[in-house]
Short mmCIF file of C-alpha atoms in Angstrom, two decimals:
data_model
loop_
_atom_site.label_atom_id
_atom_site.label_comp_id
_atom_site.label_asym_id
_atom_site.label_seq_id
_atom_site.Cartn_x
_atom_site.Cartn_y
_atom_site.Cartn_z
CA UNK A 1 -172.96 12.73 -50.06
CA UNK A 2 -171.73 10.44 -47.35
CA UNK A 3 -171.13 7.90 -49.86
CA UNK A 4 -167.92 9.86 -50.73
CA UNK A 5 -166.60 9.65 -47.23
CA UNK A 6 -164.33 6.68 -46.57
CA UNK A 7 -165.86 3.87 -44.32
CA UNK A 8 -162.82 4.53 -41.93
CA UNK A 9 -163.96 8.14 -41.33
CA UNK A 10 -167.64 6.97 -41.05
CA UNK A 11 -166.69 4.36 -38.42
CA UNK A 12 -164.74 7.01 -36.42
CA UNK A 13 -167.62 9.46 -36.25
CA UNK A 14 -169.54 7.51 -33.44
CA UNK A 15 -166.22 7.02 -31.70
CA UNK A 16 -165.74 10.83 -31.44
CA UNK A 17 -169.43 11.20 -30.42
CA UNK A 18 -169.30 8.71 -27.80
CA UNK A 19 -166.12 10.09 -26.35
CA UNK A 20 -167.45 13.64 -26.11
CA UNK A 21 -170.74 12.67 -24.81
CA UNK A 22 -169.04 10.75 -21.80
CA UNK A 23 -166.53 13.59 -21.09
CA UNK A 24 -167.27 15.04 -17.65
CA UNK A 25 -168.03 18.67 -17.99
CA UNK A 26 -165.49 19.56 -15.38
CA UNK A 27 -162.71 17.92 -17.41
CA UNK A 28 -161.47 20.38 -20.06
CA UNK A 29 -164.31 22.93 -19.86
CA UNK A 30 -166.43 23.84 -22.81
CA UNK A 31 -163.70 23.73 -25.40
CA UNK A 32 -161.91 20.69 -26.73
CA UNK A 33 -158.82 20.65 -29.07
CA UNK A 34 -158.30 18.11 -31.85
CA UNK A 35 -155.16 17.34 -30.04
CA UNK A 36 -157.01 16.40 -26.87
CA UNK A 37 -159.39 14.28 -28.76
CA UNK A 38 -156.55 12.55 -30.77
CA UNK A 39 -154.78 11.80 -27.62
CA UNK A 40 -157.67 10.40 -25.80
CA UNK A 41 -158.62 8.12 -28.54
CA UNK A 42 -155.06 7.16 -29.80
CA UNK A 43 -155.52 8.79 -33.20
CA UNK A 44 -153.37 11.25 -35.17
CA UNK A 45 -154.40 14.89 -34.66
CA UNK A 46 -154.34 15.60 -38.41
CA UNK A 47 -156.71 12.67 -38.93
CA UNK A 48 -159.08 13.79 -36.19
CA UNK A 49 -159.13 17.34 -37.77
CA UNK A 50 -159.95 15.99 -41.21
CA UNK A 51 -162.68 13.75 -39.82
CA UNK A 52 -164.32 16.46 -37.88
CA UNK A 53 -164.11 18.70 -41.09
CA UNK A 54 -167.10 16.69 -42.34
CA UNK A 55 -169.31 18.23 -39.57
CA UNK A 56 -170.18 21.73 -39.70
CA UNK A 57 -168.00 22.60 -36.84
CA UNK A 58 -164.96 24.79 -37.01
CA UNK A 59 -162.13 24.55 -34.53
CA UNK A 60 -160.92 27.91 -33.20
CA UNK A 61 -157.25 28.57 -33.08
CA UNK A 62 -155.60 27.86 -29.80
CA UNK A 63 -158.89 26.62 -27.93
CA UNK A 64 -160.25 24.18 -30.43
CA UNK A 65 -164.01 23.27 -30.86
CA UNK A 66 -166.91 24.29 -28.59
CA UNK A 67 -167.72 20.92 -27.21
CA UNK A 68 -171.65 21.15 -27.16
CA UNK A 69 -171.36 22.39 -31.02
CA UNK A 70 -169.09 19.44 -31.93
CA UNK A 71 -171.51 17.13 -30.17
CA UNK A 72 -174.37 18.70 -32.18
CA UNK A 73 -172.44 18.58 -35.28
CA UNK A 74 -171.64 15.05 -34.88
CA UNK A 75 -175.18 13.96 -34.10
CA UNK A 76 -176.31 16.02 -37.16
CA UNK A 77 -173.92 14.06 -39.32
CA UNK A 78 -175.13 10.73 -37.94
CA UNK A 79 -178.73 12.03 -38.10
CA UNK A 80 -179.13 10.97 -34.36
CA UNK A 81 -182.28 13.05 -34.12
CA UNK A 82 -183.99 11.30 -36.87
CA UNK A 83 -185.62 8.05 -35.94
CA UNK A 84 -184.25 5.17 -37.90
CA UNK A 85 -186.04 1.82 -37.74
CA UNK A 86 -184.11 -1.51 -37.63
CA UNK A 87 -185.30 -4.98 -37.45
CA UNK A 88 -183.40 -8.23 -35.99
CA UNK A 89 -183.62 -11.22 -37.86
CA UNK A 90 -182.78 -14.42 -35.75
CA UNK A 91 -184.04 -14.15 -32.08
CA UNK A 92 -181.68 -16.59 -30.47
CA UNK A 93 -179.24 -15.50 -27.56
CA UNK A 94 -177.48 -12.84 -29.71
CA UNK A 95 -180.94 -11.44 -31.22
CA UNK A 96 -182.56 -11.24 -27.73
CA UNK A 97 -179.41 -9.43 -26.42
CA UNK A 98 -179.52 -6.95 -29.21
CA UNK A 99 -183.38 -6.30 -28.92
CA UNK A 100 -182.81 -5.79 -25.12
CA UNK A 101 -179.84 -3.33 -25.48
CA UNK A 102 -180.54 0.30 -25.04
CA UNK A 103 -177.51 1.76 -26.77
CA UNK A 104 -179.15 2.08 -30.13
CA UNK A 105 -181.16 5.06 -29.03
CA UNK A 106 -178.02 7.13 -28.63
CA UNK A 107 -177.85 7.20 -32.53
CA UNK A 108 -181.61 7.69 -33.04
CA UNK A 109 -181.90 3.94 -34.01
CA UNK A 110 -184.85 1.99 -32.83
CA UNK A 111 -184.85 -1.89 -32.91
CA UNK A 112 -188.58 -2.18 -33.65
CA UNK A 113 -189.03 -5.92 -34.15
CA UNK A 114 -187.54 -9.33 -34.20
CA UNK A 115 -188.15 -12.28 -36.69
CA UNK A 116 -187.57 -15.90 -36.30
CA UNK A 117 -188.82 -19.24 -37.93
CA UNK A 118 -189.24 -20.84 -34.49
CA UNK A 119 -193.08 -21.07 -33.76
CA UNK A 120 -192.54 -20.85 -30.10
CA UNK A 121 -190.87 -17.44 -30.48
CA UNK A 122 -193.36 -16.03 -33.00
CA UNK A 123 -195.86 -13.85 -31.21
CA UNK A 124 -193.80 -13.41 -28.14
CA UNK A 125 -192.25 -10.22 -27.08
CA UNK A 126 -188.58 -9.60 -26.39
CA UNK A 127 -187.92 -6.43 -24.30
CA UNK A 128 -191.39 -5.21 -25.45
CA UNK A 129 -190.73 -5.64 -28.97
CA UNK A 130 -192.86 -8.15 -31.03
CA UNK A 131 -191.38 -11.30 -32.68
CA UNK A 132 -192.86 -12.03 -36.14
CA UNK A 133 -192.35 -15.06 -38.39
CA UNK A 134 -189.85 -14.48 -41.27
CA UNK A 135 -192.52 -14.91 -43.82
CA UNK A 136 -194.06 -11.54 -42.57
CA UNK A 137 -190.69 -9.72 -43.14
CA UNK A 138 -192.07 -7.84 -46.24
CA UNK A 139 -195.14 -6.65 -44.59
CA UNK A 140 -193.75 -5.69 -41.42
CA UNK A 141 -190.69 -3.89 -42.69
CA UNK A 142 -193.04 -1.94 -44.93
CA UNK A 143 -195.31 -1.02 -42.12
CA UNK A 144 -192.59 0.09 -39.75
CA UNK A 145 -190.61 1.80 -42.55
CA UNK A 146 -187.63 -0.07 -41.39
CA UNK A 147 -184.42 0.87 -43.34
CA UNK A 148 -181.91 -1.27 -41.41
CA UNK A 149 -181.67 -4.94 -40.53
CA UNK A 150 -179.38 -7.23 -38.37
CA UNK A 151 -178.79 -10.72 -39.13
CA UNK A 152 -178.29 -12.93 -36.20
CA UNK A 153 -179.02 -16.39 -37.52
CA UNK A 154 -176.58 -19.40 -37.96
CA UNK A 155 -174.42 -19.03 -40.98
CA UNK A 156 -176.25 -21.69 -43.07
CA UNK A 157 -179.43 -19.43 -43.13
CA UNK A 158 -177.74 -16.16 -43.49
CA UNK A 159 -177.82 -15.88 -47.31
CA UNK A 160 -181.65 -16.81 -47.54
CA UNK A 161 -182.37 -14.35 -44.67
CA UNK A 162 -180.38 -11.60 -46.50
CA UNK A 163 -182.30 -12.27 -49.70
CA UNK A 164 -185.60 -11.89 -47.85
CA UNK A 165 -184.41 -8.71 -46.27
CA UNK A 166 -183.23 -7.27 -49.53
CA UNK A 167 -186.83 -8.30 -51.10
CA UNK A 168 -188.45 -6.45 -48.07
CA UNK A 169 -186.72 -3.14 -49.36
CA UNK A 170 -184.06 -2.94 -46.68
CA UNK A 171 -180.84 -1.26 -48.00
CA UNK A 172 -178.36 -1.83 -45.06
CA UNK A 173 -177.48 -5.02 -43.20
CA UNK A 174 -175.46 -5.67 -40.25
CA UNK A 175 -174.31 -9.17 -40.47
CA UNK A 176 -173.32 -11.27 -37.45
CA UNK A 177 -173.16 -14.57 -39.50
CA UNK A 178 -169.70 -15.69 -40.42
CA UNK A 179 -170.25 -15.61 -44.24
CA UNK A 180 -169.89 -13.04 -46.98
CA UNK A 181 -173.41 -12.12 -48.13
CA UNK A 182 -174.21 -11.71 -51.74
CA UNK A 183 -176.58 -8.66 -52.06
CA UNK A 184 -177.39 -6.44 -54.99
CA UNK A 185 -175.54 -3.23 -55.75
CA UNK A 186 -176.78 -0.31 -53.65
CA UNK A 187 -177.17 -2.57 -50.50
CA UNK A 188 -174.61 -1.85 -47.84
CA UNK A 189 -173.48 -4.69 -45.61
CA UNK A 190 -171.11 -4.32 -42.55
CA UNK A 191 -169.86 -7.77 -41.07
CA UNK A 192 -169.16 -8.49 -37.45
CA UNK A 193 -167.62 -12.00 -36.92
CA UNK A 194 -167.07 -12.00 -33.10
CA UNK A 195 -165.10 -15.33 -33.33
CA UNK A 196 -163.00 -14.04 -36.05
CA UNK A 197 -162.09 -10.78 -34.20
CA UNK A 198 -161.05 -12.83 -31.20
CA UNK A 199 -158.85 -15.14 -33.51
CA UNK A 200 -157.28 -11.97 -34.95
CA UNK A 201 -156.53 -10.92 -31.32
CA UNK A 202 -154.88 -14.36 -30.65
CA UNK A 203 -152.88 -13.88 -33.75
CA UNK A 204 -151.57 -10.35 -32.54
CA UNK A 205 -150.03 -11.95 -29.29
CA UNK B 1 -143.70 -11.98 -36.45
CA UNK B 2 -147.48 -11.39 -37.00
CA UNK B 3 -147.13 -8.00 -35.20
CA UNK B 4 -145.71 -6.83 -38.67
CA UNK B 5 -148.68 -7.61 -40.72
CA UNK B 6 -151.38 -5.05 -40.90
CA UNK B 7 -154.67 -5.41 -39.04
CA UNK B 8 -156.57 -5.35 -42.22
CA UNK B 9 -154.63 -8.43 -43.47
CA UNK B 10 -155.10 -10.11 -40.16
CA UNK B 11 -158.73 -9.41 -40.30
CA UNK B 12 -159.25 -10.93 -43.64
CA UNK B 13 -157.46 -14.17 -42.68
CA UNK B 14 -160.62 -15.69 -40.86
CA UNK B 15 -162.71 -14.35 -43.78
CA UNK B 16 -160.63 -16.52 -46.24
CA UNK B 17 -160.77 -19.42 -44.06
CA UNK B 18 -164.54 -19.26 -43.26
CA UNK B 19 -165.03 -19.05 -47.03
CA UNK B 20 -162.92 -22.07 -48.01
CA UNK B 21 -164.28 -24.09 -45.18
CA UNK B 22 -167.92 -23.60 -46.44
CA UNK B 23 -167.19 -24.18 -50.05
CA UNK B 24 -168.99 -27.34 -51.17
CA UNK B 25 -166.41 -29.78 -52.42
CA UNK B 26 -168.22 -30.14 -55.75
CA UNK B 27 -167.84 -26.57 -56.53
CA UNK B 28 -164.50 -25.87 -58.06
CA UNK B 29 -162.88 -29.15 -57.15
CA UNK B 30 -159.60 -29.42 -55.13
CA UNK B 31 -157.99 -26.29 -56.63
CA UNK B 32 -159.08 -22.63 -56.15
CA UNK B 33 -157.59 -19.60 -57.67
CA UNK B 34 -156.90 -16.31 -56.04
CA UNK B 35 -159.20 -14.77 -58.69
CA UNK B 36 -162.12 -17.10 -57.52
CA UNK B 37 -161.70 -16.09 -53.93
CA UNK B 38 -161.45 -12.47 -54.65
CA UNK B 39 -164.45 -12.58 -56.72
CA UNK B 40 -166.44 -14.57 -54.00
CA UNK B 41 -165.30 -12.17 -51.32
CA UNK B 42 -165.57 -8.89 -53.13
CA UNK B 43 -161.82 -8.18 -52.84
CA UNK B 44 -159.03 -7.44 -55.37
CA UNK B 45 -157.08 -10.42 -56.68
CA UNK B 46 -153.57 -8.93 -56.07
CA UNK B 47 -154.70 -8.24 -52.36
CA UNK B 48 -155.95 -11.81 -51.93
CA UNK B 49 -152.66 -13.16 -53.19
CA UNK B 50 -150.52 -10.89 -50.95
CA UNK B 51 -152.56 -11.84 -48.04
CA UNK B 52 -152.40 -15.62 -48.72
CA UNK B 53 -148.57 -15.25 -49.26
CA UNK B 54 -148.43 -14.92 -45.32
CA UNK B 55 -149.42 -18.55 -45.21
CA UNK B 56 -146.90 -21.28 -46.34
CA UNK B 57 -149.11 -21.99 -49.39
CA UNK B 58 -148.00 -21.38 -52.80
CA UNK B 59 -150.49 -20.99 -55.72
CA UNK B 60 -149.67 -22.88 -58.67
CA UNK B 61 -149.80 -21.12 -62.31
CA UNK B 62 -153.24 -21.56 -64.01
CA UNK B 63 -154.81 -23.76 -61.30
CA UNK B 64 -154.20 -21.71 -58.13
CA UNK B 65 -154.11 -23.18 -54.55
CA UNK B 66 -154.77 -26.65 -53.45
CA UNK B 67 -157.86 -25.96 -51.28
CA UNK B 68 -157.03 -28.30 -48.38
CA UNK B 69 -153.57 -27.02 -48.31
CA UNK B 70 -154.83 -23.43 -48.08
CA UNK B 71 -157.24 -24.26 -45.39
CA UNK B 72 -154.49 -25.91 -43.48
CA UNK B 73 -152.10 -23.02 -44.11
CA UNK B 74 -154.62 -20.55 -42.87
CA UNK B 75 -155.45 -22.78 -39.72
CA UNK B 76 -151.66 -22.80 -39.08
CA UNK B 77 -151.45 -19.08 -39.52
CA UNK B 78 -154.46 -18.49 -37.10
CA UNK B 79 -153.15 -21.33 -34.81
CA UNK B 80 -156.57 -22.91 -35.05
CA UNK B 81 -155.12 -26.20 -33.74
CA UNK B 82 -153.78 -24.68 -30.39
CA UNK B 83 -156.36 -24.17 -27.79
CA UNK B 84 -156.54 -20.50 -26.55
CA UNK B 85 -158.85 -19.76 -23.72
CA UNK B 86 -160.94 -16.68 -23.31
CA UNK B 87 -163.12 -15.37 -20.46
CA UNK B 88 -166.21 -13.14 -20.74
CA UNK B 89 -166.57 -10.41 -18.29
CA UNK B 90 -170.29 -9.36 -17.86
CA UNK B 91 -172.85 -12.14 -18.10
CA UNK B 92 -175.65 -10.04 -19.26
CA UNK B 93 -177.74 -10.83 -22.49
CA UNK B 94 -174.79 -10.43 -24.76
CA UNK B 95 -172.31 -12.38 -22.38
CA UNK B 96 -174.66 -15.23 -22.19
CA UNK B 97 -175.05 -15.40 -25.92
CA UNK B 98 -171.36 -15.35 -26.30
CA UNK B 99 -170.82 -18.16 -23.82
CA UNK B 100 -173.48 -20.17 -25.55
CA UNK B 101 -172.11 -19.51 -29.05
CA UNK B 102 -170.31 -22.43 -30.64
CA UNK B 103 -168.32 -20.64 -33.52
CA UNK B 104 -165.18 -19.88 -31.36
CA UNK B 105 -164.15 -23.53 -31.62
CA UNK B 106 -163.60 -23.06 -35.38
CA UNK B 107 -160.59 -21.02 -34.42
CA UNK B 108 -159.29 -23.09 -31.57
CA UNK B 109 -160.76 -20.71 -29.02
CA UNK B 110 -162.47 -21.97 -25.87
CA UNK B 111 -164.62 -19.52 -23.96
CA UNK B 112 -163.80 -21.13 -20.51
CA UNK B 113 -165.57 -18.97 -17.97
CA UNK B 114 -167.80 -15.82 -17.39
CA UNK B 115 -167.37 -13.33 -14.67
CA UNK B 116 -169.95 -10.83 -13.10
CA UNK B 117 -170.59 -8.83 -9.98
CA UNK B 118 -174.25 -9.99 -9.62
CA UNK B 119 -174.49 -12.32 -6.64
CA UNK B 120 -177.37 -14.14 -8.41
CA UNK B 121 -175.13 -15.06 -11.43
CA UNK B 122 -171.99 -16.04 -9.57
CA UNK B 123 -171.71 -19.68 -8.94
CA UNK B 124 -174.16 -20.54 -11.90
CA UNK B 125 -173.34 -22.09 -15.23
CA UNK B 126 -174.04 -20.71 -18.61
CA UNK B 127 -173.75 -23.18 -21.45
CA UNK B 128 -171.75 -25.47 -19.10
CA UNK B 129 -169.29 -22.62 -18.38
CA UNK B 130 -168.95 -21.49 -14.73
CA UNK B 131 -169.51 -17.79 -13.78
CA UNK B 132 -167.20 -16.40 -11.15
CA UNK B 133 -167.21 -13.03 -9.24
CA UNK B 134 -165.18 -10.40 -10.81
CA UNK B 135 -162.89 -10.40 -7.72
CA UNK B 136 -161.64 -13.89 -8.75
CA UNK B 137 -160.38 -12.75 -12.10
CA UNK B 138 -156.63 -12.87 -11.34
CA UNK B 139 -157.06 -16.34 -9.71
CA UNK B 140 -159.26 -18.01 -12.41
CA UNK B 141 -157.43 -16.50 -15.31
CA UNK B 142 -154.22 -17.80 -14.04
CA UNK B 143 -155.70 -21.27 -13.37
CA UNK B 144 -157.25 -21.48 -16.86
CA UNK B 145 -154.08 -20.00 -18.44
CA UNK B 146 -156.55 -17.64 -20.28
CA UNK B 147 -154.85 -15.21 -22.82
CA UNK B 148 -158.08 -13.46 -24.23
CA UNK B 149 -160.93 -11.73 -22.64
CA UNK B 150 -164.16 -10.25 -23.87
CA UNK B 151 -165.68 -7.28 -22.13
CA UNK B 152 -169.48 -7.13 -22.38
CA UNK B 153 -170.48 -4.69 -19.29
CA UNK B 154 -172.10 -1.42 -19.62
CA UNK B 155 -169.77 1.48 -20.71
CA UNK B 156 -169.36 2.86 -17.17
CA UNK B 157 -167.83 -0.13 -15.83
CA UNK B 158 -165.61 -1.23 -18.90
CA UNK B 159 -162.54 0.66 -17.76
CA UNK B 160 -162.35 -0.82 -14.35
CA UNK B 161 -163.02 -4.28 -15.80
CA UNK B 162 -160.26 -3.65 -18.32
CA UNK B 163 -157.81 -2.61 -15.55
CA UNK B 164 -158.75 -5.98 -13.74
CA UNK B 165 -158.28 -7.95 -16.89
CA UNK B 166 -154.84 -6.44 -17.62
CA UNK B 167 -153.85 -7.00 -13.82
CA UNK B 168 -154.89 -10.52 -14.37
CA UNK B 169 -152.29 -10.97 -17.05
CA UNK B 170 -154.48 -11.08 -20.12
CA UNK B 171 -152.89 -9.33 -23.24
CA UNK B 172 -155.74 -9.15 -25.65
CA UNK B 173 -159.42 -7.79 -25.09
CA UNK B 174 -162.36 -7.86 -27.40
CA UNK B 175 -164.36 -4.75 -26.05
CA UNK B 176 -168.18 -4.50 -26.72
CA UNK B 177 -168.60 -1.47 -24.50
CA UNK B 178 -168.73 1.91 -26.34
CA UNK B 179 -165.82 3.45 -24.76
CA UNK B 180 -162.06 3.61 -25.78
CA UNK B 181 -160.19 1.70 -23.11
CA UNK B 182 -156.83 2.86 -21.66
CA UNK B 183 -154.43 -0.23 -21.54
CA UNK B 184 -150.71 -0.33 -21.17
CA UNK B 185 -148.52 -0.80 -24.28
CA UNK B 186 -148.39 -4.44 -25.22
CA UNK B 187 -152.15 -5.07 -24.60
CA UNK B 188 -154.15 -5.40 -27.71
CA UNK B 189 -157.80 -4.17 -28.01
CA UNK B 190 -160.31 -4.70 -30.72
CA UNK B 191 -163.55 -2.64 -30.34
CA UNK B 192 -166.94 -3.82 -31.40
CA UNK B 193 -169.62 -1.12 -30.98
CA UNK B 194 -172.80 -2.72 -32.47
CA UNK B 195 -174.87 0.53 -32.15
CA UNK B 196 -172.15 2.60 -33.95
CA UNK B 197 -171.94 0.04 -36.61
CA UNK B 198 -175.67 0.43 -37.24
CA UNK B 199 -175.33 4.18 -37.21
CA UNK B 200 -172.55 4.03 -39.84
CA UNK B 201 -174.81 1.82 -41.90
CA UNK B 202 -177.68 4.38 -41.54
CA UNK B 203 -175.12 7.36 -42.58
CA UNK B 204 -174.30 5.28 -45.78
CA UNK B 205 -177.82 5.30 -47.02
#
């Protein structure tokens, strides 16, 4: 069903959730209006209302949404209460930072294992998560029932790693390598190129 | 001028550049068509041609663009040959990984220094870059003539850090903390929330 929702709407859903979760209870009480959300996040109010209509929550005239209900609605939309396992391929500086980062749990995501081709890293633990050799991808992904993967290897290895991830049965990849991956239909990829984003910022000045 | 170009076009420019740079010379020779670029990157051909029109390059009928000219055009568009200095505030796992990453140089960006509030980190070097205390932000940014900053601190400190960055005169921020920053008009922010992106991927399955 969510396949019919635009990627832009999908990308705003965690933003709403993060915002509502961090809101101090004293500020705005138990109700929050679409206008207040829109203003806090720098978005249009109509857009916010359309996005939030994808949850089961209905805003009430004049007062808006019951905040806790809206949080619950967004959590349900993003399946935050279902554990989804992810693996990290490439345990360099970025891979280690990701394995050590606690924020994934906010969305029900568990980074369960790392993979690398460096024999010095294989068999080690990073933030209590085991690091396996890339040759074990298929077996470990299967055992963990992992549905998500992060690629944090240098660009020249990224396509090969993506092929291995897809062969292992993973259907969604977050790719930090600055290359466009060729993947079969049905496999979703989101690219995060940190350097390119900084270059875009520089071009905006 | 680039302020009139949509953020979506801006974000595709480094993607074109990365792609053209990594293309083996034997593949496709010295010319490349908008169709070939579109097909390789999974974009529409008309869109590619519109985007590339923002460079000074003109495609020739039947053969397309001279590849080296197009690379040069994109590099000029993104000012890759002008050094732009950036600082990293928050030298935890992610901050260290960023300071150690070599890919920024591809866009003429130099990550010149890190900042942290941990006395054990201040005065150290990460990948040969000095780490200063956050209190020195204004002075160091000024000395380095830094125009870009990356925020890689926990969410609860991000707004305070952003205020300090803005006070130091930086006009563009890449924010990894999962909060929307309040910044004055004229300051550009791009948010990268890694966990949220993984949550979006999970929702797409």
